[in-house]
Coordinates of N, CA and C and ligand atoms in Angstrom, one line a residue:
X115 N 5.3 27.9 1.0 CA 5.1 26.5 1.0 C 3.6 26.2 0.6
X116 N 3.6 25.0 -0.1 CA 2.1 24.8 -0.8 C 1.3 24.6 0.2
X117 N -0.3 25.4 0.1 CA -0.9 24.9 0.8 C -0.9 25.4 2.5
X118 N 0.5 26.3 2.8 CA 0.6 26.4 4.1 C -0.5 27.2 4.9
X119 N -1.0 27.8 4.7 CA -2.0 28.4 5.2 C -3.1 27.7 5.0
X120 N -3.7 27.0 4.1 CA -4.9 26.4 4.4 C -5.8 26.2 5.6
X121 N -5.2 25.3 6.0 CA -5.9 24.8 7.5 C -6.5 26.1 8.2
X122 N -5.3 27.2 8.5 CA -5.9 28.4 8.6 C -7.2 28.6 8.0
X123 N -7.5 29.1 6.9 CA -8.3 29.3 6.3 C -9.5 28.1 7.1
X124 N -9.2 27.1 6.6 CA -10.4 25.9 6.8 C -11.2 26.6 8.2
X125 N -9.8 26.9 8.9 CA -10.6 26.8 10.6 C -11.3 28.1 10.9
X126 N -11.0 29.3 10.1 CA -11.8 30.3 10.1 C -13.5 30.2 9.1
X127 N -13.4 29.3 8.6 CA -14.7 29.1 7.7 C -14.2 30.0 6.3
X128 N -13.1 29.8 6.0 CA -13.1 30.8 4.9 C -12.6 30.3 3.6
X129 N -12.2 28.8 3.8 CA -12.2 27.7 2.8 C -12.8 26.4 3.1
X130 N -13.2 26.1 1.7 CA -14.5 25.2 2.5 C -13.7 23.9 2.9
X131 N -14.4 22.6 3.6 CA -14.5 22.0 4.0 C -15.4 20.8 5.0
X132 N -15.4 19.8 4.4 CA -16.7 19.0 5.3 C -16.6 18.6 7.0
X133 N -16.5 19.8 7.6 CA -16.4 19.7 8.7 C -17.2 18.6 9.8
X134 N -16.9 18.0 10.3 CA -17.0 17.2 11.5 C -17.3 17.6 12.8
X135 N -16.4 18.2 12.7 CA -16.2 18.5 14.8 C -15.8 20.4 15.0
X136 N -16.4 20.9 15.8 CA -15.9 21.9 16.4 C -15.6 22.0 17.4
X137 N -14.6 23.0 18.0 CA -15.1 23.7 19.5 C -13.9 24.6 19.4
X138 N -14.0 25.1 20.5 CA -13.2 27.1 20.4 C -12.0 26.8 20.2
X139 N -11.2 25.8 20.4 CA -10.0 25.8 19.8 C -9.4 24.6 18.9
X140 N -10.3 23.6 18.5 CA -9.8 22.6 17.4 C -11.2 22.3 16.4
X141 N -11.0 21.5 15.5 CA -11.3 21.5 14.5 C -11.1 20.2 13.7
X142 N -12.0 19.2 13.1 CA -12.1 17.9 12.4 C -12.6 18.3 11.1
X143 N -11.8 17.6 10.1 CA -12.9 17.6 9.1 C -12.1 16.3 7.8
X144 N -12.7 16.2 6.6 CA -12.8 15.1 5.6 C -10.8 15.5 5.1
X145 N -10.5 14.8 5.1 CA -9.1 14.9 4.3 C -9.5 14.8 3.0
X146 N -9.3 16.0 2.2 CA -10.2 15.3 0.8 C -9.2 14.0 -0.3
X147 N -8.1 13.8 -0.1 CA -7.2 12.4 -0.6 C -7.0 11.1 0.4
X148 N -8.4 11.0 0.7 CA -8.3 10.1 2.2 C -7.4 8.7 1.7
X149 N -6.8 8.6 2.7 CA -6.0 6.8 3.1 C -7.1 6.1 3.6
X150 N -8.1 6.3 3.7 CA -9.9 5.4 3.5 C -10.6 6.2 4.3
X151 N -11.8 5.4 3.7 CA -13.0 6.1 3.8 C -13.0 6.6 5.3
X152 N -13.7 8.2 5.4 CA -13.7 8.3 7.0 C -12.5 8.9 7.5
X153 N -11.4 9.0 6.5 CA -10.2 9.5 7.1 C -10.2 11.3 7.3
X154 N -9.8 11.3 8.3 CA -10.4 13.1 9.2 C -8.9 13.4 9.8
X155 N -9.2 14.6 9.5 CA -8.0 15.6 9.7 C -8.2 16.3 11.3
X156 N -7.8 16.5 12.2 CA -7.9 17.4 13.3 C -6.9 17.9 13.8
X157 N -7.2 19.4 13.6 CA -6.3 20.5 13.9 C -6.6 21.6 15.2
X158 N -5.5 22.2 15.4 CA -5.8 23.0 16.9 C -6.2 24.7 15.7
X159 N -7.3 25.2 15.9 CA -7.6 26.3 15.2 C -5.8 27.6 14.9
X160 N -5.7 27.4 16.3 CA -4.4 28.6 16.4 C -3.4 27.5 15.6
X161 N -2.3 28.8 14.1 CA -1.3 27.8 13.8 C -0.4 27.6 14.4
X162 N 0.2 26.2 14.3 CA 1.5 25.9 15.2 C 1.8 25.1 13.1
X163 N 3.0 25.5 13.4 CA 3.7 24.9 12.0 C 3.8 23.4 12.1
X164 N 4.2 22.3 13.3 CA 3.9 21.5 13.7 C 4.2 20.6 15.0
X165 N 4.7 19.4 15.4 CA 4.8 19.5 16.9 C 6.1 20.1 17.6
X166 N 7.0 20.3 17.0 CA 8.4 21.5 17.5 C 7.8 22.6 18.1
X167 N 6.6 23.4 17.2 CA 6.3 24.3 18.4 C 5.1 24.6 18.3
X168 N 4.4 23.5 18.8 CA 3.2 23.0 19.2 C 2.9 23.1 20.9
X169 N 2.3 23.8 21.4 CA 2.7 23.8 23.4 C 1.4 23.0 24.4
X170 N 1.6 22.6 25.3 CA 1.3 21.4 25.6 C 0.1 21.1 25.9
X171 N -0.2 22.5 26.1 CA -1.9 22.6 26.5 C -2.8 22.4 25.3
X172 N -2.1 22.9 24.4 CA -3.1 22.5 22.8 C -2.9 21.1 22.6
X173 N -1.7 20.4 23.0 CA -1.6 19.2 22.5 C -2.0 18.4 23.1
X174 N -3.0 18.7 24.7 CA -3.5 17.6 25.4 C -4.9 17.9 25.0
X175 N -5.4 19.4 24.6 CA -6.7 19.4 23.7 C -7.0 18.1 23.2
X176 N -5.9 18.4 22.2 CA -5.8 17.9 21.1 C -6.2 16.5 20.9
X177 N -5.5 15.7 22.3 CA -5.9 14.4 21.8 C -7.0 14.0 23.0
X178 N -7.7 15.0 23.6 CA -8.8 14.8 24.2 C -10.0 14.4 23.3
X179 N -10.0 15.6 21.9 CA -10.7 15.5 21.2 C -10.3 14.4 20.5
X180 N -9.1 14.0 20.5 CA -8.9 12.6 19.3 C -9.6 11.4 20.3
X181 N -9.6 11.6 21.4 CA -10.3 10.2 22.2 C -11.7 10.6 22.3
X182 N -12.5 10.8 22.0 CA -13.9 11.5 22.0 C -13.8 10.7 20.7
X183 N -13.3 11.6 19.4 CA -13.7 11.1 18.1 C -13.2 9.8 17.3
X184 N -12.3 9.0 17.9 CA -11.9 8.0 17.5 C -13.1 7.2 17.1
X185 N -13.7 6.6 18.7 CA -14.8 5.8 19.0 C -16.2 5.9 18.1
X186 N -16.0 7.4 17.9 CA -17.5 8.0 16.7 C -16.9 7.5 15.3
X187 N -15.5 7.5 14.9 CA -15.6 7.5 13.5 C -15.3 5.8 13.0
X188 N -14.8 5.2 13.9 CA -14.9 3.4 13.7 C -16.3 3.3 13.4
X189 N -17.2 3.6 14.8 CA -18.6 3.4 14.6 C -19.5 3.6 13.2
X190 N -18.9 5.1 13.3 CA -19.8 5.3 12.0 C -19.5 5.0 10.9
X191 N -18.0 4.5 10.2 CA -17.8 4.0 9.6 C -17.4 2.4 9.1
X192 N -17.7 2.0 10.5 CA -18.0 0.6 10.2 C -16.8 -0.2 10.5
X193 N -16.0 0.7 11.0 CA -14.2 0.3 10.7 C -14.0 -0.8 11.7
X194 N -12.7 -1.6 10.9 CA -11.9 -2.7 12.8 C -11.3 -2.2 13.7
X195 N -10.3 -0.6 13.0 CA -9.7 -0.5 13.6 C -9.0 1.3 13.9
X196 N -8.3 1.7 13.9 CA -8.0 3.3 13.2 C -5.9 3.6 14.0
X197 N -6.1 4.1 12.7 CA -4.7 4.6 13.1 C -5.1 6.4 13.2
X198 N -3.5 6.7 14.3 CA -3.6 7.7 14.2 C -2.4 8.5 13.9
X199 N -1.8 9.6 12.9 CA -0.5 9.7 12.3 C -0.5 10.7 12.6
X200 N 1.0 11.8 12.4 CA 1.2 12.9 12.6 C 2.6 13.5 12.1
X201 N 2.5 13.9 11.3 CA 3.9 13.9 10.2 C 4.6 15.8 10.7
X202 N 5.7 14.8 11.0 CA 6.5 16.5 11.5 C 7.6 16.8 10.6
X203 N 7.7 17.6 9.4 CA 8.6 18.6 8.3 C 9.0 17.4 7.9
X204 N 8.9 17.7 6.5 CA 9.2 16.9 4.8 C 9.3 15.7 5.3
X205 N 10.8 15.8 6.1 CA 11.7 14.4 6.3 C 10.9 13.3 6.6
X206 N 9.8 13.4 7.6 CA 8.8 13.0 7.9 C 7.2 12.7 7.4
X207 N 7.1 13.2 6.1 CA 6.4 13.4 5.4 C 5.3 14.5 5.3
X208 N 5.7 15.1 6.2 CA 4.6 16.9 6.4 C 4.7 17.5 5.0
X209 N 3.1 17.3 4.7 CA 2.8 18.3 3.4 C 2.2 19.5 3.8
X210 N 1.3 19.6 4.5 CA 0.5 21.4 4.7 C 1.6 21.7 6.4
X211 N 1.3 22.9 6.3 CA 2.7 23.1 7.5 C 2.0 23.9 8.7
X212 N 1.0 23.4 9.4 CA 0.1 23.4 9.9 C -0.4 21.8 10.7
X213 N 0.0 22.2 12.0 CA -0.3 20.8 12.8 C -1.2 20.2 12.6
X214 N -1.4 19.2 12.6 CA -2.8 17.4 12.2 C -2.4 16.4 12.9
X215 N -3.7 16.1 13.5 CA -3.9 14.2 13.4 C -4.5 14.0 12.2
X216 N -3.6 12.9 11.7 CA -4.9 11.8 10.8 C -5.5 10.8 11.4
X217 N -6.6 10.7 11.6 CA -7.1 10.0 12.0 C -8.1 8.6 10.9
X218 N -7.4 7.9 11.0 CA -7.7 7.1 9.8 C -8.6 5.7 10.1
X219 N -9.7 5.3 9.5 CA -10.3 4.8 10.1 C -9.8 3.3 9.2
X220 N -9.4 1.9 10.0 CA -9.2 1.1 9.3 C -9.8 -0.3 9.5
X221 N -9.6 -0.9 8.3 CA -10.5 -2.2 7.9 C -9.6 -3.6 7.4
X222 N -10.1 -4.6 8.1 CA -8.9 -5.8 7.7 C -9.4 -5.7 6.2
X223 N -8.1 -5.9 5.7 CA -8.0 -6.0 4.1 C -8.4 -5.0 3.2
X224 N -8.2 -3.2 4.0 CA -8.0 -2.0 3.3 C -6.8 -2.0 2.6
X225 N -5.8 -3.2 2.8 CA -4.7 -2.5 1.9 C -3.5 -1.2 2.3
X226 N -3.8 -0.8 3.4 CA -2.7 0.0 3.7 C -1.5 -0.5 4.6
X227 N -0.1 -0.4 3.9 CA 0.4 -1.1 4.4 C 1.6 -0.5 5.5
X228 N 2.0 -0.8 6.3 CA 3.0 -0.4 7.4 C 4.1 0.6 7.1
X229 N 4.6 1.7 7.5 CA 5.6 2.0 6.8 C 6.8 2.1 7.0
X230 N 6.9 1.3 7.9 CA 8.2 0.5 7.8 C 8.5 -1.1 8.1
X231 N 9.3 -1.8 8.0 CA 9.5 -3.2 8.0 C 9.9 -3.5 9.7
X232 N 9.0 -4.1 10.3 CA 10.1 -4.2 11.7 C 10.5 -5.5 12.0
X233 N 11.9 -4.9 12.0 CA 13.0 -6.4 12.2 C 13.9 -6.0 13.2
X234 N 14.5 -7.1 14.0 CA 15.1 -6.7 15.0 C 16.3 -5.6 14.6
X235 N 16.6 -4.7 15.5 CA 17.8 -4.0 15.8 C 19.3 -4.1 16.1
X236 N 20.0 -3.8 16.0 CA 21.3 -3.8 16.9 C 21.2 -3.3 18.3
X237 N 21.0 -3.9 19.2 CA 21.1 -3.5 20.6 C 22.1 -2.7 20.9
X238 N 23.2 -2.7 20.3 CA 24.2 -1.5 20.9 C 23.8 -0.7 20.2
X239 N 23.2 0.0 19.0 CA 22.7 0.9 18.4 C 21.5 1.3 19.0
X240 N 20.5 0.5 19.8 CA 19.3 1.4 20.2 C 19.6 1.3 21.9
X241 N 20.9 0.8 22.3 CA 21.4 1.3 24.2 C 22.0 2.9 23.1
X242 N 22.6 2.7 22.6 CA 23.7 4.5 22.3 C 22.1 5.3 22.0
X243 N 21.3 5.0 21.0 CA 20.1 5.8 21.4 C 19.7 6.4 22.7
X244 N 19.2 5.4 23.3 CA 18.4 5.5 24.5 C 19.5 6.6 25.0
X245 N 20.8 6.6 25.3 CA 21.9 7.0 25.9 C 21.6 9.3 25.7
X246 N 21.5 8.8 24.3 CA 21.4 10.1 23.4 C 20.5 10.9 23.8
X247 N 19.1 10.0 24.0 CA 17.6 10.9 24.5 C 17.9 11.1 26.2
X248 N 18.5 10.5 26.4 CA 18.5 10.3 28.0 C 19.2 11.9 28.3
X249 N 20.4 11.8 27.7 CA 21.4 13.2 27.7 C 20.7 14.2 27.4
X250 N 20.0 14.3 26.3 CA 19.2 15.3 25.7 C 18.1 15.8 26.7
X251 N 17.8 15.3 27.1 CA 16.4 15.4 28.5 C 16.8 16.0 29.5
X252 N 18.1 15.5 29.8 CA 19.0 15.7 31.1 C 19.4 17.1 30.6
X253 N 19.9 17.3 29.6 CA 20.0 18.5 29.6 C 19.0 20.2 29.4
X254 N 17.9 18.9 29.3 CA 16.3 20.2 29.0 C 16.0 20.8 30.4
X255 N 16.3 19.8 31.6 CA 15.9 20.1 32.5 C 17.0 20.7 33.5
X256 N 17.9 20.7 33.1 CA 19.1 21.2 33.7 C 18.5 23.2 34.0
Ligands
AMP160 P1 0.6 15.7 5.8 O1 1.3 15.0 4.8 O2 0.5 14.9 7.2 O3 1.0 17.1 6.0 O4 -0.9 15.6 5.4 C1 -1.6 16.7 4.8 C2 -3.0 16.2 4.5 O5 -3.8 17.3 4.2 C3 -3.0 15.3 3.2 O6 -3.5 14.0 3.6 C4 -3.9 16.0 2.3 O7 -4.7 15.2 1.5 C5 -4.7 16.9 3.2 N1 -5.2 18.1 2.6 C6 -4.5 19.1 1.9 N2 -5.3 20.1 1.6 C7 -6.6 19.8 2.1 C8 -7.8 20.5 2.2 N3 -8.0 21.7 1.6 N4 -8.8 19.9 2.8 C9 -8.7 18.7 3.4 N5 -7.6 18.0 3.4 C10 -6.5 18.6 2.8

């Protein structure tokens, strides 16, 4: 897969990158095709392919560091606002195969737009939902 190892690479120092943030187990740095200025990648050093088998202790790292660095990269970038994204295999749009936040820093009238339309639902389609996760849970912990 294109690219899958990278981040690897990135997080050992052995491909470059405009790093940001360190510490012994994650890692920030410049997305170089940013969705705007300021847009930062942050990764758990160890690979997890993405959150399927990603384990929980990295993933409360993970957004300890994203609540630390949010606040710094509005600031220094001047931003209104910041999204934060996380794309799990193709379907979902995962290009490097290797866990991320994007952390995106945003501005009224940057132009990026929603990516999806939200309009009301079918209520009996999102009760059979709810129904579905409910069972699925019930059955994790069984
Ligand atoms: P995703 O579609 O969520 O898997 O996003 C992968 C992101 O990694 C994209 O936004 C790419 O621009 C970014 N990317 C790919 N290679 C590099 C790299 N070597 N350094 C920084 N960002 C990268």
């Amino acid at each position: 897969m294109m690219g899958d190892r990278i981040f690897c690479r990135i997080a050992r120092r052995e491909a470059p990158a405009e790093v940001v943030y360190e510490d012994e187990k994650s890692m920030a740095f410049m997305d170089i095709n940013p969705a705007t200025p300021g847009h930062t990648l942050l990764i758990p050093k160890a690979h997890f392919r993405n959150i399927f088998d990603l384990d929980e202790e990295t993933a409360a790292h993970l957004m300890r560091v994203a609540v630390k660095l949010a606040p710094v990269i509005r600031e220094a970038m001047g931003a209104d606002g910041l999204n934060i994204l996380n794309a799990n295999e193709p379907a979902a749009f995962q290009s490097v195969f290797h866990f991320h936040l994007h952390l995106i820093p945003r501005t009224f009238g940057d132009g990026i737009r929603p990516p999806w339309i939200s309009r009301p639902g079918d209520p009996a389609q999102i009760k059979a939902a709810a129904e579905r996760i409910r069972k699925a849970l019930e059955g994790r912990k069984a």
